[in-house]
mmCIF file of C-alpha atoms in Angstrom:
data_model
loop_
_atom_site.group_PDB
_atom_site.id
_atom_site.type_symbol
_atom_site.label_atom_id
_atom_site.label_comp_id
_atom_site.label_asym_id
_atom_site.label_seq_id
_atom_site.Cartn_x
_atom_site.Cartn_y
_atom_site.Cartn_z
ATOM 1 C CA ALA A 1 89.051 -10.894 41.638
ATOM 2 C CA GLN A 2 87.701 -11.454 38.179
ATOM 3 C CA LYS A 3 88.130 -15.065 37.170
ATOM 4 C CA VAL A 4 87.599 -14.415 33.489
ATOM 5 C CA THR A 5 88.824 -11.282 31.793
ATOM 6 C CA GLN A 6 87.863 -10.152 28.353
ATOM 7 C CA ALA A 7 89.768 -6.944 27.941
ATOM 8 C CA GLN A 8 88.180 -6.005 24.635
ATOM 9 C CA THR A 9 84.803 -4.431 25.271
ATOM 10 C CA GLU A 10 83.949 -3.645 21.661
ATOM 11 C CA ILE A 11 85.568 -4.532 18.374
ATOM 12 C CA SER A 12 84.608 -3.426 14.880
ATOM 13 C CA VAL A 13 85.997 -5.044 11.780
ATOM 14 C CA VAL A 14 85.214 -4.843 8.118
ATOM 15 C CA GLU A 15 83.721 -7.923 6.553
ATOM 16 C CA LYS A 16 86.247 -10.572 5.505
ATOM 17 C CA GLU A 17 88.820 -9.394 8.022
ATOM 18 C CA ASP A 18 90.083 -11.789 10.645
ATOM 19 C CA VAL A 19 89.447 -10.952 14.286
ATOM 20 C CA THR A 20 90.708 -12.406 17.545
ATOM 21 C CA LEU A 21 88.818 -12.156 20.799
ATOM 22 C CA ASP A 22 90.961 -12.441 23.888
ATOM 23 C CA CYS A 23 90.149 -14.323 27.062
ATOM 24 C CA VAL A 24 92.340 -14.640 30.139
ATOM 25 C CA TYR A 25 91.256 -16.748 33.087
ATOM 26 C CA GLU A 26 92.339 -17.328 36.637
ATOM 27 C CA THR A 27 91.961 -20.533 38.616
ATOM 28 C CA ARG A 28 93.861 -22.647 41.127
ATOM 29 C CA ASP A 29 92.182 -25.844 40.016
ATOM 30 C CA THR A 30 94.009 -28.352 37.886
ATOM 31 C CA THR A 31 90.759 -29.535 36.355
ATOM 32 C CA TYR A 32 88.573 -26.906 34.789
ATOM 33 C CA TYR A 33 86.623 -26.171 31.658
ATOM 34 C CA LEU A 34 86.612 -23.188 29.369
ATOM 35 C CA PHE A 35 83.793 -22.159 27.091
ATOM 36 C CA TRP A 36 82.923 -19.630 24.450
ATOM 37 C CA TYR A 37 79.347 -18.536 23.873
ATOM 38 C CA LYS A 38 77.836 -16.257 21.273
ATOM 39 C CA GLN A 39 74.937 -14.031 22.272
ATOM 40 C CA PRO A 40 73.120 -12.493 19.312
ATOM 41 C CA PRO A 41 70.650 -9.625 19.813
ATOM 42 C CA SER A 42 67.894 -12.126 20.598
ATOM 43 C CA GLY A 43 69.720 -12.859 23.839
ATOM 44 C CA GLU A 44 69.897 -16.623 23.679
ATOM 45 C CA LEU A 45 73.340 -18.008 24.424
ATOM 46 C CA VAL A 46 74.746 -20.108 21.626
ATOM 47 C CA PHE A 47 77.366 -22.651 22.686
ATOM 48 C CA LEU A 48 80.492 -22.529 20.520
ATOM 49 C CA ILE A 49 83.147 -24.628 22.192
ATOM 50 C CA ARG A 50 84.224 -26.340 25.385
ATOM 51 C CA ARG A 51 87.796 -27.153 26.359
ATOM 52 C CA ASN A 52 89.049 -29.056 29.396
ATOM 53 C CA SER A 53 92.243 -28.144 31.144
ATOM 54 C CA PHE A 54 94.023 -31.285 30.025
ATOM 55 C CA ASP A 55 93.523 -30.704 26.348
ATOM 56 C CA GLU A 56 95.674 -27.896 24.992
ATOM 57 C CA GLN A 57 95.214 -28.793 21.383
ATOM 58 C CA ASN A 58 94.016 -25.912 19.329
ATOM 59 C CA GLU A 59 90.751 -26.452 17.545
ATOM 60 C CA ILE A 60 89.376 -25.298 14.255
ATOM 61 C CA SER A 61 85.753 -25.423 13.236
ATOM 62 C CA GLY A 62 85.092 -23.822 9.911
ATOM 63 C CA ARG A 63 85.954 -20.137 10.203
ATOM 64 C CA TYR A 64 86.348 -20.412 13.967
ATOM 65 C CA SER A 65 89.500 -21.393 15.764
ATOM 66 C CA TRP A 66 90.574 -21.425 19.378
ATOM 67 C CA ASN A 67 94.014 -21.109 20.909
ATOM 68 C CA PHE A 68 94.301 -22.509 24.426
ATOM 69 C CA GLN A 69 97.562 -21.766 26.240
ATOM 70 C CA LYS A 70 97.806 -22.803 29.868
ATOM 71 C CA SER A 71 101.181 -21.074 30.226
ATOM 72 C CA THR A 72 99.501 -17.711 29.781
ATOM 73 C CA SER A 73 96.042 -18.749 31.068
ATOM 74 C CA SER A 74 94.501 -17.676 27.821
ATOM 75 C CA PHE A 75 91.811 -19.099 25.594
ATOM 76 C CA ASN A 76 91.568 -16.856 22.563
ATOM 77 C CA PHE A 77 89.013 -17.110 19.820
ATOM 78 C CA THR A 78 89.664 -16.193 16.197
ATOM 79 C CA ILE A 79 87.102 -15.690 13.476
ATOM 80 C CA THR A 80 88.569 -15.891 10.006
ATOM 81 C CA ALA A 81 87.013 -13.993 7.105
ATOM 82 C CA SER A 82 84.391 -12.415 9.330
ATOM 83 C CA GLN A 83 80.826 -12.035 8.155
ATOM 84 C CA VAL A 84 78.024 -9.701 9.169
ATOM 85 C CA VAL A 85 76.230 -12.628 10.822
ATOM 86 C CA ASP A 86 79.143 -12.885 13.240
ATOM 87 C CA SER A 87 78.072 -9.607 14.827
ATOM 88 C CA ALA A 88 77.157 -10.450 18.425
ATOM 89 C CA VAL A 89 78.462 -10.385 21.962
ATOM 90 C CA TYR A 90 80.878 -13.185 22.709
ATOM 91 C CA PHE A 91 81.405 -14.499 26.221
ATOM 92 C CA CYS A 92 84.237 -16.584 27.547
ATOM 93 C CA ALA A 93 83.412 -18.649 30.635
ATOM 94 C CA LEU A 94 85.172 -20.833 33.181
ATOM 95 C CA SER A 95 83.831 -23.766 35.177
ATOM 96 C CA GLU A 96 85.927 -25.309 37.940
ATOM 97 C CA ALA A 97 85.540 -29.028 38.614
ATOM 98 C CA ARG A 98 86.392 -28.532 42.277
ATOM 99 C CA ASN A 99 83.432 -26.249 42.701
ATOM 100 C CA THR A 100 80.654 -28.655 43.553
ATOM 101 C CA GLY A 101 78.118 -26.265 42.157
ATOM 102 C CA ASN A 102 80.040 -26.000 38.929
ATOM 103 C CA GLN A 103 78.784 -22.501 38.402
ATOM 104 C CA PHE A 104 79.973 -20.663 35.353
ATOM 105 C CA TYR A 105 82.124 -17.576 35.700
ATOM 106 C CA PHE A 106 81.524 -15.362 32.711
ATOM 107 C CA GLY A 107 83.757 -12.687 31.335
ATOM 108 C CA THR A 108 82.310 -9.278 30.650
ATOM 109 C CA GLY A 109 81.882 -10.065 26.995
ATOM 110 C CA THR A 110 83.223 -8.624 23.768
ATOM 111 C CA SER A 111 80.778 -6.951 21.426
ATOM 112 C CA LEU A 112 81.800 -7.660 17.856
ATOM 113 C CA THR A 113 80.454 -5.610 14.979
ATOM 114 C CA VAL A 114 81.231 -6.718 11.469
ATOM 115 C CA ILE A 115 80.747 -3.903 9.011
ATOM 116 C CA PRO A 116 79.641 -4.850 5.496
ATOM 117 C CA GLY B 1 71.320 -32.236 23.021
ATOM 118 C CA ALA B 2 69.523 -31.303 26.185
ATOM 119 C CA VAL B 3 66.923 -28.546 25.941
ATOM 120 C CA VAL B 4 65.997 -25.960 28.531
ATOM 121 C CA SER B 5 63.004 -23.717 28.017
ATOM 122 C CA GLN B 6 61.908 -20.555 29.771
ATOM 123 C CA HIS B 7 58.480 -19.012 29.995
ATOM 124 C CA PRO B 8 57.612 -16.329 29.306
ATOM 125 C CA SER B 9 60.221 -15.137 26.837
ATOM 126 C CA TRP B 10 59.341 -11.574 27.696
ATOM 127 C CA VAL B 11 57.075 -9.893 30.198
ATOM 128 C CA ILE B 12 56.065 -6.361 31.042
ATOM 129 C CA CYS B 13 54.633 -5.695 34.474
ATOM 130 C CA LYS B 14 53.727 -2.719 36.574
ATOM 131 C CA SER B 15 55.816 -1.593 39.492
ATOM 132 C CA GLY B 16 54.785 -3.302 42.707
ATOM 133 C CA THR B 17 53.466 -6.466 41.116
ATOM 134 C CA SER B 18 55.086 -9.894 41.166
ATOM 135 C CA VAL B 19 56.098 -11.920 38.164
ATOM 136 C CA LYS B 20 56.990 -15.590 37.878
ATOM 137 C CA ILE B 21 59.478 -16.992 35.400
ATOM 138 C CA GLU B 22 59.595 -20.720 34.699
ATOM 139 C CA CYS B 23 62.622 -22.744 33.701
ATOM 140 C CA ARG B 24 62.057 -26.282 32.434
ATOM 141 C CA SER B 25 64.391 -29.046 31.388
ATOM 142 C CA LEU B 26 62.533 -30.726 28.562
ATOM 143 C CA ASP B 27 64.383 -33.982 28.017
ATOM 144 C CA PHE B 28 66.435 -34.562 31.121
ATOM 145 C CA GLN B 29 66.143 -34.400 34.870
ATOM 146 C CA ALA B 30 67.791 -31.306 36.264
ATOM 147 C CA THR B 31 69.041 -31.755 39.797
ATOM 148 C CA THR B 32 70.604 -28.317 39.820
ATOM 149 C CA MET B 33 69.413 -25.125 38.224
ATOM 150 C CA PHE B 34 71.088 -21.748 38.140
ATOM 151 C CA TRP B 35 69.530 -18.325 37.728
ATOM 152 C CA TYR B 36 71.479 -15.508 36.125
ATOM 153 C CA ARG B 37 70.662 -11.863 35.592
ATOM 154 C CA GLN B 38 72.052 -9.787 32.769
ATOM 155 C CA PHE B 39 71.680 -6.019 32.596
ATOM 156 C CA PRO B 40 72.063 -4.303 29.212
ATOM 157 C CA LYS B 41 75.586 -4.457 27.855
ATOM 158 C CA GLN B 42 76.786 -6.366 30.890
ATOM 159 C CA SER B 43 77.781 -9.911 31.660
ATOM 160 C CA LEU B 44 75.724 -12.665 33.180
ATOM 161 C CA MET B 45 75.775 -12.560 36.946
ATOM 162 C CA LEU B 46 74.799 -15.609 38.965
ATOM 163 C CA MET B 47 71.906 -14.891 41.302
ATOM 164 C CA ALA B 48 71.300 -18.247 42.910
ATOM 165 C CA THR B 49 71.790 -21.973 42.683
ATOM 166 C CA SER B 50 68.931 -24.313 43.413
ATOM 167 C CA ASN B 51 68.967 -28.033 43.981
ATOM 168 C CA GLU B 52 65.788 -30.014 43.604
ATOM 169 C CA GLY B 53 63.950 -30.337 46.865
ATOM 170 C CA SER B 54 66.112 -27.957 48.869
ATOM 171 C CA LYS B 55 66.410 -24.249 49.464
ATOM 172 C CA ALA B 56 68.248 -22.132 46.951
ATOM 173 C CA THR B 57 71.664 -20.707 47.691
ATOM 174 C CA TYR B 58 71.822 -17.028 46.879
ATOM 175 C CA GLU B 59 74.865 -15.062 45.838
ATOM 176 C CA GLN B 60 75.991 -12.182 47.959
ATOM 177 C CA GLY B 61 73.893 -9.112 47.382
ATOM 178 C CA VAL B 62 70.868 -10.936 46.016
ATOM 179 C CA GLU B 63 67.779 -10.523 48.177
ATOM 180 C CA LYS B 64 66.257 -13.933 48.758
ATOM 181 C CA ASP B 65 62.945 -12.445 49.874
ATOM 182 C CA LYS B 66 62.665 -10.499 46.655
ATOM 183 C CA PHE B 67 63.759 -13.227 44.278
ATOM 184 C CA LEU B 68 61.937 -16.371 45.347
ATOM 185 C CA ILE B 69 63.223 -19.557 43.813
ATOM 186 C CA ASN B 70 61.375 -22.827 43.890
ATOM 187 C CA HIS B 71 62.822 -26.032 42.495
ATOM 188 C CA ALA B 72 60.024 -28.419 43.365
ATOM 189 C CA SER B 73 60.596 -31.004 40.672
ATOM 190 C CA LEU B 74 63.445 -32.381 38.605
ATOM 191 C CA THR B 75 62.223 -30.571 35.527
ATOM 192 C CA LEU B 76 61.003 -27.229 36.805
ATOM 193 C CA SER B 77 62.414 -24.283 38.672
ATOM 194 C CA THR B 78 60.655 -20.968 39.090
ATOM 195 C CA LEU B 79 61.940 -17.510 39.875
ATOM 196 C CA THR B 80 59.422 -15.059 41.283
ATOM 197 C CA VAL B 81 60.345 -11.417 41.348
ATOM 198 C CA THR B 82 58.220 -9.993 44.139
ATOM 199 C CA SER B 83 57.138 -6.360 44.265
ATOM 200 C CA ALA B 84 59.058 -5.649 41.105
ATOM 201 C CA HIS B 85 60.514 -2.211 40.488
ATOM 202 C CA PRO B 86 61.995 -0.652 37.358
ATOM 203 C CA GLU B 87 65.516 -1.447 38.560
ATOM 204 C CA ASP B 88 64.602 -5.145 38.368
ATOM 205 C CA SER B 89 64.179 -4.813 34.616
ATOM 206 C CA SER B 90 66.719 -7.193 33.188
ATOM 207 C CA PHE B 91 67.300 -10.319 31.147
ATOM 208 C CA TYR B 92 66.974 -13.416 33.308
ATOM 209 C CA ILE B 93 68.595 -16.639 32.155
ATOM 210 C CA CYS B 94 68.393 -20.041 33.751
ATOM 211 C CA SER B 95 70.639 -23.032 33.236
ATOM 212 C CA ALA B 96 70.300 -26.633 34.287
ATOM 213 C CA ARG B 97 72.497 -29.606 35.100
ATOM 214 C CA GLY B 98 71.423 -33.220 34.966
ATOM 215 C CA ARG B 99 71.852 -35.926 37.556
ATOM 216 C CA GLU B 100 75.460 -36.650 38.398
ATOM 217 C CA GLU B 101 75.294 -40.152 36.966
ATOM 218 C CA ASP B 102 73.868 -38.878 33.712
ATOM 219 C CA ARG B 103 76.239 -36.085 32.852
ATOM 220 C CA GLU B 104 79.799 -34.952 32.528
ATOM 221 C CA ASP B 105 81.188 -32.535 35.103
ATOM 222 C CA TYR B 106 81.025 -29.601 32.786
ATOM 223 C CA GLU B 107 77.576 -30.034 31.342
ATOM 224 C CA GLN B 108 75.210 -27.168 31.856
ATOM 225 C CA TYR B 109 72.462 -26.113 29.483
ATOM 226 C CA PHE B 110 71.141 -22.602 29.189
ATOM 227 C CA GLY B 111 67.605 -21.467 28.614
ATOM 228 C CA PRO B 112 66.769 -18.807 26.028
ATOM 229 C CA GLY B 113 66.200 -16.126 28.640
ATOM 230 C CA THR B 114 63.296 -13.972 29.809
ATOM 231 C CA ARG B 115 63.288 -10.245 29.276
ATOM 232 C CA LEU B 116 61.532 -8.479 32.155
ATOM 233 C CA THR B 117 60.473 -4.870 31.881
ATOM 234 C CA VAL B 118 58.972 -3.188 34.920
ATOM 235 C CA THR B 119 57.112 0.049 34.211
#
């Protein structure tokens, strides 16, 4: 079973629109970590945010904000006033503390295109 | 923050040859390194986990004789794709974790990736 689901494969928005990328995860652990990464065309993963399972506070960083809801096992990512430079593939990932290897489970990614 | 490098950043090789990809932790000691493979427009899939000084653990479906992993030091892991074929063309990404006493549970740092093209 997929541990991290990103149902949106591709999204296109016009510049300055807001966009929300969905992420739903599945785990039986009580302690786990959730991440969002940005992967531009160059391929290098850019770390955006980490959240642990005990911290459900939403976070805002500039135009980026994250909504973590344990009740629905979701960790959604919103970009406000999108810009062309936001065009990239965005991955949500889960790491379980119980897993001694602490491997990352990645979602399938959402390709975001911001049209000027 | 911690830095992980990969070399080469891209490589083109002929079918049947072997190619080695290096993953280095530049400013920390990496007791565990992970190797991922990413095909175009797909997600990152874990290939194997290697702990310094011991044999790598491969994920189901990954041929250990084809993808040789060596983690001989605390700062270097290598992935050798043996007898490469066009279907091995992919983007290979490594990540590294520091010693348990030096890091938080969640910490894992990704390299910039190596794009392999087999002709």
